XYZ file of C-alpha atoms in Angstrom:
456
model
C -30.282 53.738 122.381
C -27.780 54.117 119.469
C -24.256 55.814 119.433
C -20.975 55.273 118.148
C -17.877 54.092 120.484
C -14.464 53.769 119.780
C -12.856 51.203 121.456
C -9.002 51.881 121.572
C -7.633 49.090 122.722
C -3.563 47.475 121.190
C -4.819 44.311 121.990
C -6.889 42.607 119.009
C -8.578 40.214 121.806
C -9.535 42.881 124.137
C -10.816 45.158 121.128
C -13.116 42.151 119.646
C -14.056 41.267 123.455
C -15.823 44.829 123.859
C -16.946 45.457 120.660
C -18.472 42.360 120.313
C -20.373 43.249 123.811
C -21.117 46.139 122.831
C -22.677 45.438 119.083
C -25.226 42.834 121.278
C -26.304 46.377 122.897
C -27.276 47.654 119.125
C -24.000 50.189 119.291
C -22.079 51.348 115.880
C -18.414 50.568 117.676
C -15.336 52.060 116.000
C -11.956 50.717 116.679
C -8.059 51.814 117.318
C -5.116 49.971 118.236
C -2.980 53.256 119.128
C -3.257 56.826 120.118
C -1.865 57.946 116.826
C -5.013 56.109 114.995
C -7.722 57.220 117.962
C -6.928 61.105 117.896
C -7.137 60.172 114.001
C -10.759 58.763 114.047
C -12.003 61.384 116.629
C -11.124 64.680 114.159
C -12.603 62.344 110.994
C -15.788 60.735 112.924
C -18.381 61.527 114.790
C -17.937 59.580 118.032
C -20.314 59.431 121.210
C -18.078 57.733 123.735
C -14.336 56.502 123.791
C -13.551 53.211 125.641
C -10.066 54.365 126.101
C -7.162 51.587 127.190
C -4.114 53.556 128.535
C -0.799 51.084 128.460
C -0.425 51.865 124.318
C 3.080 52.097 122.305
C 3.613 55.588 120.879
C 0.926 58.083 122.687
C -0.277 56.323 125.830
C -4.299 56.732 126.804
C -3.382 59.715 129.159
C -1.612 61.340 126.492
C -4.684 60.697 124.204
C -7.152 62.466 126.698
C -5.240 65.117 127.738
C -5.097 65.951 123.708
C -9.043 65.370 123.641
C -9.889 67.685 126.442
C -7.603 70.218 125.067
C -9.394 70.278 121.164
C -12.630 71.786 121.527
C -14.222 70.288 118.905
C -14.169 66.560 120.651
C -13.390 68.141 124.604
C -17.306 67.062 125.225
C -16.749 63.467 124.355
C -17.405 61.270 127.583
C -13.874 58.843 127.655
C -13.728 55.628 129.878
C -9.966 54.332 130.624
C -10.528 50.594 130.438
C -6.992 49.361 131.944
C -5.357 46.739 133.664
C -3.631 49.073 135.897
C -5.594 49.135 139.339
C -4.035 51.473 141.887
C -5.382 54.461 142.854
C -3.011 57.083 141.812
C -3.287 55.242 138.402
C -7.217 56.402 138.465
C -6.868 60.209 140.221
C -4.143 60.717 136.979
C -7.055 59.688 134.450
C -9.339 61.708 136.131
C -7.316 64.225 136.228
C -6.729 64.287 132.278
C -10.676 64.440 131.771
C -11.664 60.915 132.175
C -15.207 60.388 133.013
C -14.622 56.812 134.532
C -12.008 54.641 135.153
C -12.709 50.984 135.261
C -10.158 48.447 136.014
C -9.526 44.981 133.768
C -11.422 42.046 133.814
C -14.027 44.816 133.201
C -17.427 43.843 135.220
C -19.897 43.941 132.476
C -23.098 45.254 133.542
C -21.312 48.181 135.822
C -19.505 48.928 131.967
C -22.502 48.951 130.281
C -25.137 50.695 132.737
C -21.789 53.510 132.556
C -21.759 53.314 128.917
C -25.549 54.089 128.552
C -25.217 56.647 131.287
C -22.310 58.769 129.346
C -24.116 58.192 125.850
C -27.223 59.992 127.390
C -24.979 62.646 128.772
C -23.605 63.221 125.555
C -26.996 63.829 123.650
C -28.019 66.224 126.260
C -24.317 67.950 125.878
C -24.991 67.642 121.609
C -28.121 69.340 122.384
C -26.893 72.077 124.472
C -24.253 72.427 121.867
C -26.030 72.735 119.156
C -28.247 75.477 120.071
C -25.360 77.515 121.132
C -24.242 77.113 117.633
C -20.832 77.533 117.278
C -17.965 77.042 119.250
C -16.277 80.098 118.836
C -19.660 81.734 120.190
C -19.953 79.742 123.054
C -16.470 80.439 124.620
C -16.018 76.582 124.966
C -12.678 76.934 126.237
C -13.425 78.997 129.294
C -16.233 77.277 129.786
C -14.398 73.667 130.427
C -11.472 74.925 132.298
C -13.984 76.851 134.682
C -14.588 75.327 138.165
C -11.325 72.623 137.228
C -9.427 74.951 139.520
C -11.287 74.058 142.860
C -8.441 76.528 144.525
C -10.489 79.548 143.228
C -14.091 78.621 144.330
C -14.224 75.617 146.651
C -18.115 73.740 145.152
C -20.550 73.274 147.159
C -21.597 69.825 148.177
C -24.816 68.325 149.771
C -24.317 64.878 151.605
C -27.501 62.965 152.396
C -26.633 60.487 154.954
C -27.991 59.407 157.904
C -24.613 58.603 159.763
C -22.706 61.432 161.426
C -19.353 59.488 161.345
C -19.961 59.720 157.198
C -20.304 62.943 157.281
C -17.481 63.349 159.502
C -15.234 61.191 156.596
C -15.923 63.135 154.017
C -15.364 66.511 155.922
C -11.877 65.136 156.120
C -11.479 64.535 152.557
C -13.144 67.809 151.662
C -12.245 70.290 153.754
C -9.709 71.505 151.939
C -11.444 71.123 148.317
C -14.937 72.016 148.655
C -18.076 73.143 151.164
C -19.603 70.456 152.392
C -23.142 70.826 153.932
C -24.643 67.756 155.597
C -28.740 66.443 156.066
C -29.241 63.838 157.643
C -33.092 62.936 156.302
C -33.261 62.195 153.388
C -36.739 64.215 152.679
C -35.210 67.262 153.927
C -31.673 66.434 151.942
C -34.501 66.496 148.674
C -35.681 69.885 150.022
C -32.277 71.028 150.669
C -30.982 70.151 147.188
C -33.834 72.048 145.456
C -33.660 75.298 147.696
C -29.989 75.593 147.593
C -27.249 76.617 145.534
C -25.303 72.655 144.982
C -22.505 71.802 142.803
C -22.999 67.996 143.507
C -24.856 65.868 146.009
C -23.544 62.788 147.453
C -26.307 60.228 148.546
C -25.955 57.129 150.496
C -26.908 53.978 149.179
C -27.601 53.203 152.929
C -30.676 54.667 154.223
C -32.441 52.821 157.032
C -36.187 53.538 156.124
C -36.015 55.406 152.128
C -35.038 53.996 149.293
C -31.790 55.718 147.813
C -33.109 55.167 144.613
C -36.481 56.368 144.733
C -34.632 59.893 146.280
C -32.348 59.654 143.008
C -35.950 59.501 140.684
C -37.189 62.382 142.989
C -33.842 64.486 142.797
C -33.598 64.057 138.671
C -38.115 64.661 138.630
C -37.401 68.473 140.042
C -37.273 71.664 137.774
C -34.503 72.851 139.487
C -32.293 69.861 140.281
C -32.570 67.751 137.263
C -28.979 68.577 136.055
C -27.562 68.323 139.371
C -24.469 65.700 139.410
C -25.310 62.534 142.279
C -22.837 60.528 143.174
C -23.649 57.257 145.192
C -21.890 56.174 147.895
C -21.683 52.311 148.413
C -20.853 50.509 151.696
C -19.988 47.590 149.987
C -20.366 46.521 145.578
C -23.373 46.171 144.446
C -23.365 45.467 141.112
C -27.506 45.644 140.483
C -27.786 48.919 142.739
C -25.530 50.736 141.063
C -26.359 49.743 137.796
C -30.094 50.823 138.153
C -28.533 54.057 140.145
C -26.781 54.885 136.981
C -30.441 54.226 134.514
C -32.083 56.610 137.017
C -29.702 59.590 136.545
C -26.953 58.968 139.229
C -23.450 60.435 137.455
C -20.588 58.486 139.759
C -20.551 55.841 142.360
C -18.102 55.089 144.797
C -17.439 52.130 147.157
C -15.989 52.230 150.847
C -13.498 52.416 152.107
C -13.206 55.848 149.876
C -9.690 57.010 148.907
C -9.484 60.507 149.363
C -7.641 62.077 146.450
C -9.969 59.918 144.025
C -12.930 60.959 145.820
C -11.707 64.527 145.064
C -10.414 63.969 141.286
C -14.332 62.038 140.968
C -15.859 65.525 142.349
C -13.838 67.604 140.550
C -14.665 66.221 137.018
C -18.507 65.962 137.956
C -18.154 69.562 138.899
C -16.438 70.632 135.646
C -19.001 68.983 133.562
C -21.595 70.693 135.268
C -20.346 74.296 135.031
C -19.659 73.213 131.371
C -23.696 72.434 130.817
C -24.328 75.348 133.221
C -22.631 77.296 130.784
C -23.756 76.065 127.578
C -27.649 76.682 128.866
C -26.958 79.890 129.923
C -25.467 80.587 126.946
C -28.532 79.557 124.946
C -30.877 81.280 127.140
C -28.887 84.629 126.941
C -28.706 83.686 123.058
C -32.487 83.568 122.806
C -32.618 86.876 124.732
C -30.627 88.722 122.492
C -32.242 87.277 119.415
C -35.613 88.973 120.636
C -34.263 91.755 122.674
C -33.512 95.205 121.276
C -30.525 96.067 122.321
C -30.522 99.547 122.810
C -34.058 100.380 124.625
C -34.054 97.073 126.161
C -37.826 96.471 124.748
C -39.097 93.080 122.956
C -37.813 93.726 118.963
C -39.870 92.954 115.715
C -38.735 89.259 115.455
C -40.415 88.718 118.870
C -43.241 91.163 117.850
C -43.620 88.959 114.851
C -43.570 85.102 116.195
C -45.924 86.408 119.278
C -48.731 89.098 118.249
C -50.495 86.531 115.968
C -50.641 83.701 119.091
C -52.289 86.908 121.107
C -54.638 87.274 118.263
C -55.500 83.942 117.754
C -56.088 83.813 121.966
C -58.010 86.555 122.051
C -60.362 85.564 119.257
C -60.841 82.364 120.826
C -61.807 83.083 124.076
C -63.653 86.183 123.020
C -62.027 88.843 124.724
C -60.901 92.282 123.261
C -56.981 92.928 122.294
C -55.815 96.472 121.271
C -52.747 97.905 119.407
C -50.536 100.698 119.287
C -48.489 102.026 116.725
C -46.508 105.548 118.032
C -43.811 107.206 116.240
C -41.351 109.360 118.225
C -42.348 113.283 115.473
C -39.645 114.907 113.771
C -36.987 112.302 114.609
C -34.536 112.766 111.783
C -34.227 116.387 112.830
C -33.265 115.355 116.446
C -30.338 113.018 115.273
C -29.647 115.519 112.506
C -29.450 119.055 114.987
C -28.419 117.191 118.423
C -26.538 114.173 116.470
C -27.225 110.232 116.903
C -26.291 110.343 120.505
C -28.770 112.507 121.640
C -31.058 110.230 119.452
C -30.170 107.347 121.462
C -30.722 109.213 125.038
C -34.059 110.100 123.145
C -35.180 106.654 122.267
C -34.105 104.844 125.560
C -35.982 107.560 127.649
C -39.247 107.283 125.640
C -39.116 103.234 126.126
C -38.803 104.074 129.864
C -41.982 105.900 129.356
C -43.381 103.315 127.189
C -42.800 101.107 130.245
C -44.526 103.317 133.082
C -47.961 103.793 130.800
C -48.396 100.346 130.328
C -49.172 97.322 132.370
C -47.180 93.985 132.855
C -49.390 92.016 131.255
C -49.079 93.965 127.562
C -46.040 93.660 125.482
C -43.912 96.658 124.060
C -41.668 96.928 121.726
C -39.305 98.407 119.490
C -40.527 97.974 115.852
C -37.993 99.710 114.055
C -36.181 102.820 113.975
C -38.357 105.596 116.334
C -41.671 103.363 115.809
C -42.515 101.381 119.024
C -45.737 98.922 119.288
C -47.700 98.283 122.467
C -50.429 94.933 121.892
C -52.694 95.603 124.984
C -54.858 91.938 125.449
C -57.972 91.997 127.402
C -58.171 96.207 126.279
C -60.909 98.028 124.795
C -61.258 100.663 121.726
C -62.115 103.261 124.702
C -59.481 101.790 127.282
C -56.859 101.641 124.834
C -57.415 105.062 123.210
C -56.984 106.511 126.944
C -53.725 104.679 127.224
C -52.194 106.405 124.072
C -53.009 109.931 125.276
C -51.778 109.419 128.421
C -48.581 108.112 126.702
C -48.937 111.332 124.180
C -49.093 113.273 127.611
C -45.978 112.169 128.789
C -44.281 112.647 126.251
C -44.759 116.138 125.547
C -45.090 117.528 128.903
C -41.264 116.504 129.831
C -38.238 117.447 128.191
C -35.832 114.132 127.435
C -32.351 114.627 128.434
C -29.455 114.085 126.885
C -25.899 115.427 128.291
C -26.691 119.130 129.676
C -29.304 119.784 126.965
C -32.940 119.409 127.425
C -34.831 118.515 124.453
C -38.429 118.867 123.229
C -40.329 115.394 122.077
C -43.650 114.481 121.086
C -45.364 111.380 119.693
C -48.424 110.180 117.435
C -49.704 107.096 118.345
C -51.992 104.911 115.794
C -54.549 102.805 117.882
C -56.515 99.660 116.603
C -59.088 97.369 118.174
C -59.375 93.341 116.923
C -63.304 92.940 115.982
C -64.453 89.863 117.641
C -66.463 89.388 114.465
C -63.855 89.564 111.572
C -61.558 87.450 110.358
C -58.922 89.964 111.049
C -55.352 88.544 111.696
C -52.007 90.386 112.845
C -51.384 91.798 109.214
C -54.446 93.547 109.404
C -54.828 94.726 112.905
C -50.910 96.137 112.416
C -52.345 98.030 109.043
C -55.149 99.098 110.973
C -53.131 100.722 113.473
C -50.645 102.181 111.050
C -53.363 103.656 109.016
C -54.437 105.578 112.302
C -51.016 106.519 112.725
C -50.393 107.807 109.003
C -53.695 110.161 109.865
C -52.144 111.487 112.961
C -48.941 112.483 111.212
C -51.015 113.963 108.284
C -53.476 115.755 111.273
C -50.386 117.782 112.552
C -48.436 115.326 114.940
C -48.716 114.673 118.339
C -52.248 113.432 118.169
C -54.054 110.415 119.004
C -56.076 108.291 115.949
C -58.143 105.231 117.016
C -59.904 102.648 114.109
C -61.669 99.628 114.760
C -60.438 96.682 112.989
């Protein structure tokens, strides 16, 4: 694994003490000895994690990642306050700034670098995310890592997995006021229970009397639909090998008994941030990808899905042998419609004969919007005969109701073009769409409103 980490430290020794650590691990490290220089370095370099010391002259480590979580373009860097200062309203105020950890001086070294490893991975799946969303600006990054910070407007929902009542009855006292908390007691049915319902974060013991915590971690982080959920372990006493391999399997936090409350909540609070954050991002990319293949006004597939798909359908269909059909129909006369009745009326027109697209065709075959009033329907597994029956029935349609549009009623019909893939040629998509457009040209030339089948 390979990542760069700045080390901000304003003591040489304790700089040259981690980086020399962490160069033995194969990472690039970066240094600072001040704020000033680390806010510096993060808008010049690309950085993966901060190791972030917080008693600094000038602008103290708070300072530094309150002004990191408040820049979007270095908000998703993970930042670890390494820091002599040990009391626990020292830790809940780092958390609160956007800390991801907060480990107290002398640093134990393999719970530091089994946290390190753990936040560098986060960040690649974060650089991922972010990448595909493109641009900052488009994702809404800013509303998307102050939402779920305010745990007054939504309390999370939390799973514990814990055999002991009197656990569950300790962290209902911590939560009550911050969060739902929802308790199994088996840990196979706490797996079941994470995957069926709607969790912000699951707390597991590291206690169970006959299952191994880990191996439920593995199984939690192996499911579809929980593989982003945050864990965080809870310890009955350190264990420095435990939660090390908890943290290579996927868990996000740990924390140790006895548990102080308001760091408890500041530790579920930033694992619930980060998730609505990567909740966020992914449904920003899949809505993204929708769009990009989505036409938005009939709601049909467009021509850059049409394109990237119909030749895999081809190439499926001539392997296996089977039959595939296309249709090419064109709305008649539709410059005359926007033209007499305006573009308006051209819209109503165009979403109502997608709708009717939509009711003459099955699941299974994919419709959509080609351009302007043209619309294509690819029809696997269909026949010359089958699919020619399809088009006049969507000819039918057509003409036999009137399309509204405000209090007016208008009159539509359609041509539709139909081609069948020969099992025999070498036909690809160009030619089966030609095909099928050569059909339609003929139907327009025959008088409209017709029905023209070829055989590729």
């Amino acid at each position: 694994m390979t990542a760069r980490i700045l080390v901000v430290d304003d003591l040489k020794p304790n700089v040259d003490l981690l980086k020399t650590r962490l160069e033995q691990e194969y990472f690039e490290v970066l240094t600072a000895f001040d704020g000033k220089t680390a806010l510096e370095t993060l808008d010049s370099e690309p950085v993966d994690l901060v190791l972030l010391d917080i008693m600094m002259p000038g602008i103290d480590g708070f300072e530094v990642c309150k002004r990191m979580k408040a820049n979007p373009a270095i908000s998703h860097i993970p930042v670890v306050m390494v820091t002599a200062l040990d009391q626990s309203q020292d830790r809940v105020r780092g958390l609160e700034c956007g800390a991801d950890d907060f480990l107290t001086k002398p640093v134990n070294e393999l719970q530091l670098m089994a946290r390190v490893k753990s936040l560098v991975r986060l960040k690649m799946l974060t650089d991922e995310l972010r990448l595909r969303a493109v641009t900052t600006r488009d994702i809404a990054i800013e509303e998307l890592l102050t939402k779920g910070a305010d745990f007054t407007k939504e309390k999370p929902n939390v799973l514990l997995i814990d055999e002991r009542v009197s656990v569950y009855e300790r962290f209902s006292s911590i939560l009550r006021k911050s969060a739902k908390l929802h308790h199994v007691s088996n840990p196979q049915d706490g797996l079941f229970a994470a995957a069926e319902g709607n969790y912000d974060c699951v707390i597991l013991s590291a206690n169970l009397s006959e299952f191994d915590p880990l191996r439920v971690c593995s199984q939690i982080r192996s499911l579809n639909r929980t593989r982003f959920l945050p864990i965080i372990l809870a310890c009955d006493m350190e264990n420095d090998a435990l939660v090390s391999r908890a943290l290579e399997l996927g868990v996000n936090d740990y924390v140790v008994r006895p548990i102080d409350a308001n760091e408890f909540t500041a530790r579920l609070r930033t694992q619930v941030r980060r998730k609505h954050y990567h909740d966020g991002l992914r449904s920003n990319v899949a809505e993204s990808i929708e769009l990009a293949i989505t036409d938005g006004l009939t709601g049909l597939h467009n021509r850059r899905y049409l394109d990237t798909h119909l030749q895999t359908l081809v190439e499926r269909a001539r392997n296996r042998g089977r039959e595939l059909s296309l249709l090419i129909t064109d709305i008649d006369k539709f410059k005359r419609i926007n033209d007499t009745h305006g573009h308006a009326a051209g819209d109503d027109v165009l979403r109502e004969f997608a709708n009717r697209l939509r009711q003459n065709v099955r699941g299974m075959d994919l419709a959509c919007r080609y351009g302007g009033e043209e619309f294509v329907i690819v029809m696997p597994d269909t026949s010359a005969q089958m699919a020619a029956e399809v088009a006049e029935r969507l000819r039918e349609s057509v003409e036999e109701a009137g399309f509204a549009s405000g209090d007016q009623v208008l009159s539509v019909t359609t041509s539709v073009g139909v081609a069948t893939l020969n099992r025999n040629s070498d036909d690809n998509m160009s030619d089966l769409l030609k095909q099928a457009d050569t059909a339609l040209y003929e139907a327009k030339a025959g008088g409209r409103n017709k029905v023209v089948a070829k055989a590729a």
